[in-house]
């Protein structure tokens, strides 16, 4: 029984809605952490919501991802700058992906599609 992938988004400037739109269009669930410095709350919110994946966005592409990894032991990859790097990270079993500022729909869509290629499509509700 596969479920919809739940992806938590933490963005330093409080954004993330475009990537969330891509996640939803591809059949996933997205939760955007509200407010400034949301990337630093990523691990806590992922843990609280039992999320499958987390996306951290900031200038360096690493702070929130590293914090989530250090606090909860999530496998992380940071400093990514392209959609293809994110796809590769999902294929490598990474749970927390750290990007520079990339609030784009294509990123969310491709990450969900890749997740479902590996874990199977969610069951119909």
PDB file of C-alpha atoms in Angstrom:
ATOM      1  CA  UNK A   1       0.000   0.000   0.000  1.00  0.00           C
ATOM      2  CA  UNK A   2       1.802   3.092  -1.219  1.00  0.00           C
ATOM      3  CA  UNK A   3       0.820   6.490   0.105  1.00  0.00           C
ATOM      4  CA  UNK A   4       1.270   9.952  -1.341  1.00  0.00           C
ATOM      5  CA  UNK A   5       4.753  11.300  -0.791  1.00  0.00           C
ATOM      6  CA  UNK A   6       4.777  14.105   1.794  1.00  0.00           C
ATOM      7  CA  UNK A   7       7.433  16.747   1.203  1.00  0.00           C
ATOM      8  CA  UNK A   8       8.112  19.535   3.692  1.00  0.00           C
ATOM      9  CA  UNK A   9       9.551  22.769   2.290  1.00  0.00           C
ATOM     10  CA  UNK A  10      11.601  25.218   4.344  1.00  0.00           C
ATOM     11  CA  UNK A  11      12.759  28.368   2.577  1.00  0.00           C
ATOM     12  CA  UNK A  12      14.946  31.040   4.183  1.00  0.00           C
ATOM     13  CA  UNK A  13      12.816  33.912   2.849  1.00  0.00           C
ATOM     14  CA  UNK A  14       9.480  32.252   3.633  1.00  0.00           C
ATOM     15  CA  UNK A  15       8.706  31.230   0.057  1.00  0.00           C
ATOM     16  CA  UNK A  16       8.332  27.781  -1.523  1.00  0.00           C
ATOM     17  CA  UNK A  17       4.875  27.900  -3.077  1.00  0.00           C
ATOM     18  CA  UNK A  18       6.014  27.330  -6.668  1.00  0.00           C
ATOM     19  CA  UNK A  19       7.867  24.121  -5.814  1.00  0.00           C
ATOM     20  CA  UNK A  20       4.833  23.082  -3.731  1.00  0.00           C
ATOM     21  CA  UNK A  21       2.603  23.583  -6.789  1.00  0.00           C
ATOM     22  CA  UNK A  22       4.844  21.227  -8.772  1.00  0.00           C
ATOM     23  CA  UNK A  23       4.707  18.634  -5.995  1.00  0.00           C
ATOM     24  CA  UNK A  24       0.914  18.740  -5.938  1.00  0.00           C
ATOM     25  CA  UNK A  25       0.591  18.629  -9.733  1.00  0.00           C
ATOM     26  CA  UNK A  26       2.699  15.455  -9.760  1.00  0.00           C
ATOM     27  CA  UNK A  27       0.466  13.811  -7.149  1.00  0.00           C
ATOM     28  CA  UNK A  28       2.392  14.503  -3.960  1.00  0.00           C
ATOM     29  CA  UNK A  29       1.548  16.365  -0.779  1.00  0.00           C
ATOM     30  CA  UNK A  30       3.449  19.528   0.101  1.00  0.00           C
ATOM     31  CA  UNK A  31       3.705  21.424   3.359  1.00  0.00           C
ATOM     32  CA  UNK A  32       5.357  24.845   3.182  1.00  0.00           C
ATOM     33  CA  UNK A  33       6.698  26.000   6.545  1.00  0.00           C
ATOM     34  CA  UNK A  34       5.499  29.586   6.949  1.00  0.00           C
ATOM     35  CA  UNK A  35       7.707  32.551   7.779  1.00  0.00           C
ATOM     36  CA  UNK A  36      11.261  33.745   7.477  1.00  0.00           C
ATOM     37  CA  UNK A  37      14.087  31.297   8.301  1.00  0.00           C
ATOM     38  CA  UNK A  38      11.724  28.362   7.716  1.00  0.00           C
ATOM     39  CA  UNK A  39      14.674  26.291   6.471  1.00  0.00           C
ATOM     40  CA  UNK A  40      16.024  26.122  10.017  1.00  0.00           C
ATOM     41  CA  UNK A  41      12.784  24.440  11.181  1.00  0.00           C
ATOM     42  CA  UNK A  42      12.837  21.787   8.447  1.00  0.00           C
ATOM     43  CA  UNK A  43      13.981  18.809  10.528  1.00  0.00           C
ATOM     44  CA  UNK A  44      11.530  19.534  13.341  1.00  0.00           C
ATOM     45  CA  UNK A  45       8.568  19.817  10.959  1.00  0.00           C
ATOM     46  CA  UNK A  46       9.607  16.725   8.973  1.00  0.00           C
ATOM     47  CA  UNK A  47       9.835  14.770  12.226  1.00  0.00           C
ATOM     48  CA  UNK A  48       6.494  16.123  13.495  1.00  0.00           C
ATOM     49  CA  UNK A  49       4.655  15.313  10.250  1.00  0.00           C
ATOM     50  CA  UNK A  50       6.519  12.044   9.556  1.00  0.00           C
ATOM     51  CA  UNK A  51       7.433  13.408   6.129  1.00  0.00           C
ATOM     52  CA  UNK A  52       9.093  11.359   3.415  1.00  0.00           C
ATOM     53  CA  UNK A  53      11.312  14.165   2.126  1.00  0.00           C
ATOM     54  CA  UNK A  54      12.373  17.672   3.043  1.00  0.00           C
ATOM     55  CA  UNK A  55      13.567  20.529   0.870  1.00  0.00           C
ATOM     56  CA  UNK A  56      15.707  23.328   2.265  1.00  0.00           C
ATOM     57  CA  UNK A  57      16.283  26.531   0.318  1.00  0.00           C
ATOM     58  CA  UNK A  58      18.734  29.262   1.224  1.00  0.00           C
ATOM     59  CA  UNK A  59      21.636  31.114  -0.338  1.00  0.00           C
ATOM     60  CA  UNK A  60      24.180  28.395   0.392  1.00  0.00           C
ATOM     61  CA  UNK A  61      21.747  25.516   0.010  1.00  0.00           C
ATOM     62  CA  UNK A  62      22.871  23.824   3.144  1.00  0.00           C
ATOM     63  CA  UNK A  63      21.919  25.286   6.508  1.00  0.00           C
ATOM     64  CA  UNK A  64      18.468  23.752   7.014  1.00  0.00           C
ATOM     65  CA  UNK A  65      19.417  20.436   5.408  1.00  0.00           C
ATOM     66  CA  UNK A  66      22.475  20.050   7.623  1.00  0.00           C
ATOM     67  CA  UNK A  67      20.530  20.995  10.731  1.00  0.00           C
ATOM     68  CA  UNK A  68      17.825  18.403   9.940  1.00  0.00           C
ATOM     69  CA  UNK A  69      20.496  15.767   9.362  1.00  0.00           C
ATOM     70  CA  UNK A  70      22.419  16.570  12.523  1.00  0.00           C
ATOM     71  CA  UNK A  71      19.354  16.668  14.769  1.00  0.00           C
ATOM     72  CA  UNK A  72      17.354  13.723  13.384  1.00  0.00           C
ATOM     73  CA  UNK A  73      19.806  11.655  11.356  1.00  0.00           C
ATOM     74  CA  UNK A  74      18.121  12.203   7.995  1.00  0.00           C
ATOM     75  CA  UNK A  75      20.357  11.482   5.028  1.00  0.00           C
ATOM     76  CA  UNK A  76      21.103  14.825   3.434  1.00  0.00           C
ATOM     77  CA  UNK A  77      22.725  16.363   0.405  1.00  0.00           C
ATOM     78  CA  UNK A  78      23.256  20.088   0.228  1.00  0.00           C
ATOM     79  CA  UNK A  79      24.581  22.899  -1.964  1.00  0.00           C
ATOM     80  CA  UNK A  80      22.583  21.677  -4.956  1.00  0.00           C
ATOM     81  CA  UNK A  81      21.843  24.090  -7.778  1.00  0.00           C
ATOM     82  CA  UNK A  82      19.840  22.112 -10.357  1.00  0.00           C
ATOM     83  CA  UNK A  83      16.770  19.949 -10.768  1.00  0.00           C
ATOM     84  CA  UNK A  84      18.931  17.073 -12.038  1.00  0.00           C
ATOM     85  CA  UNK A  85      21.037  17.133  -8.857  1.00  0.00           C
ATOM     86  CA  UNK A  86      17.829  16.775  -6.858  1.00  0.00           C
ATOM     87  CA  UNK A  87      16.654  13.859  -8.991  1.00  0.00           C
ATOM     88  CA  UNK A  88      19.998  12.117  -8.467  1.00  0.00           C
ATOM     89  CA  UNK A  89      19.753  12.703  -4.713  1.00  0.00           C
ATOM     90  CA  UNK A  90      16.318  11.024  -4.601  1.00  0.00           C
ATOM     91  CA  UNK A  91      17.725   8.071  -6.559  1.00  0.00           C
ATOM     92  CA  UNK A  92      20.575   7.883  -4.033  1.00  0.00           C
ATOM     93  CA  UNK A  93      18.114   7.601  -1.119  1.00  0.00           C
ATOM     94  CA  UNK A  94      18.591  11.111   0.238  1.00  0.00           C
ATOM     95  CA  UNK A  95      15.777  12.351   2.504  1.00  0.00           C
ATOM     96  CA  UNK A  96      16.703  16.030   2.942  1.00  0.00           C
ATOM     97  CA  UNK A  97      17.722  18.045  -0.091  1.00  0.00           C
ATOM     98  CA  UNK A  98      19.406  21.425   0.270  1.00  0.00           C
ATOM     99  CA  UNK A  99      19.255  23.859  -2.635  1.00  0.00           C
ATOM    100  CA  UNK A 100      20.175  27.431  -3.340  1.00  0.00           C
ATOM    101  CA  UNK A 101      17.092  29.548  -3.985  1.00  0.00           C
ATOM    102  CA  UNK A 102      15.104  27.482  -6.536  1.00  0.00           C
ATOM    103  CA  UNK A 103      11.400  27.981  -5.920  1.00  0.00           C
ATOM    104  CA  UNK A 104      10.380  26.542  -9.284  1.00  0.00           C
ATOM    105  CA  UNK A 105       7.520  24.223 -10.175  1.00  0.00           C
ATOM    106  CA  UNK A 106       9.663  21.890 -12.284  1.00  0.00           C
ATOM    107  CA  UNK A 107      11.762  20.949  -9.249  1.00  0.00           C
ATOM    108  CA  UNK A 108       8.764  19.775  -7.228  1.00  0.00           C
ATOM    109  CA  UNK A 109       7.272  17.908 -10.162  1.00  0.00           C
ATOM    110  CA  UNK A 110      10.449  16.026 -11.067  1.00  0.00           C
ATOM    111  CA  UNK A 111      11.251  15.088  -7.471  1.00  0.00           C
ATOM    112  CA  UNK A 112       7.808  13.540  -6.986  1.00  0.00           C
ATOM    113  CA  UNK A 113       7.970  11.707 -10.311  1.00  0.00           C
ATOM    114  CA  UNK A 114      11.368  10.269  -9.350  1.00  0.00           C
ATOM    115  CA  UNK A 115      10.160   9.297  -5.881  1.00  0.00           C
ATOM    116  CA  UNK A 116       7.224   7.403  -7.393  1.00  0.00           C
ATOM    117  CA  UNK A 117       9.479   5.667  -9.944  1.00  0.00           C
ATOM    118  CA  UNK A 118      11.424   4.213  -7.009  1.00  0.00           C
ATOM    119  CA  UNK A 119       8.682   3.668  -4.398  1.00  0.00           C
ATOM    120  CA  UNK A 120       5.633   3.101  -6.580  1.00  0.00           C
ATOM    121  CA  UNK A 121       2.585   5.210  -7.307  1.00  0.00           C
ATOM    122  CA  UNK A 122       0.244   6.004  -4.419  1.00  0.00           C
ATOM    123  CA  UNK A 123      -2.917   3.980  -4.018  1.00  0.00           C
ATOM    124  CA  UNK A 124      -6.118   5.554  -5.263  1.00  0.00           C
ATOM    125  CA  UNK A 125      -8.246   7.009  -2.513  1.00  0.00           C
TER     126      UNK A 125
END
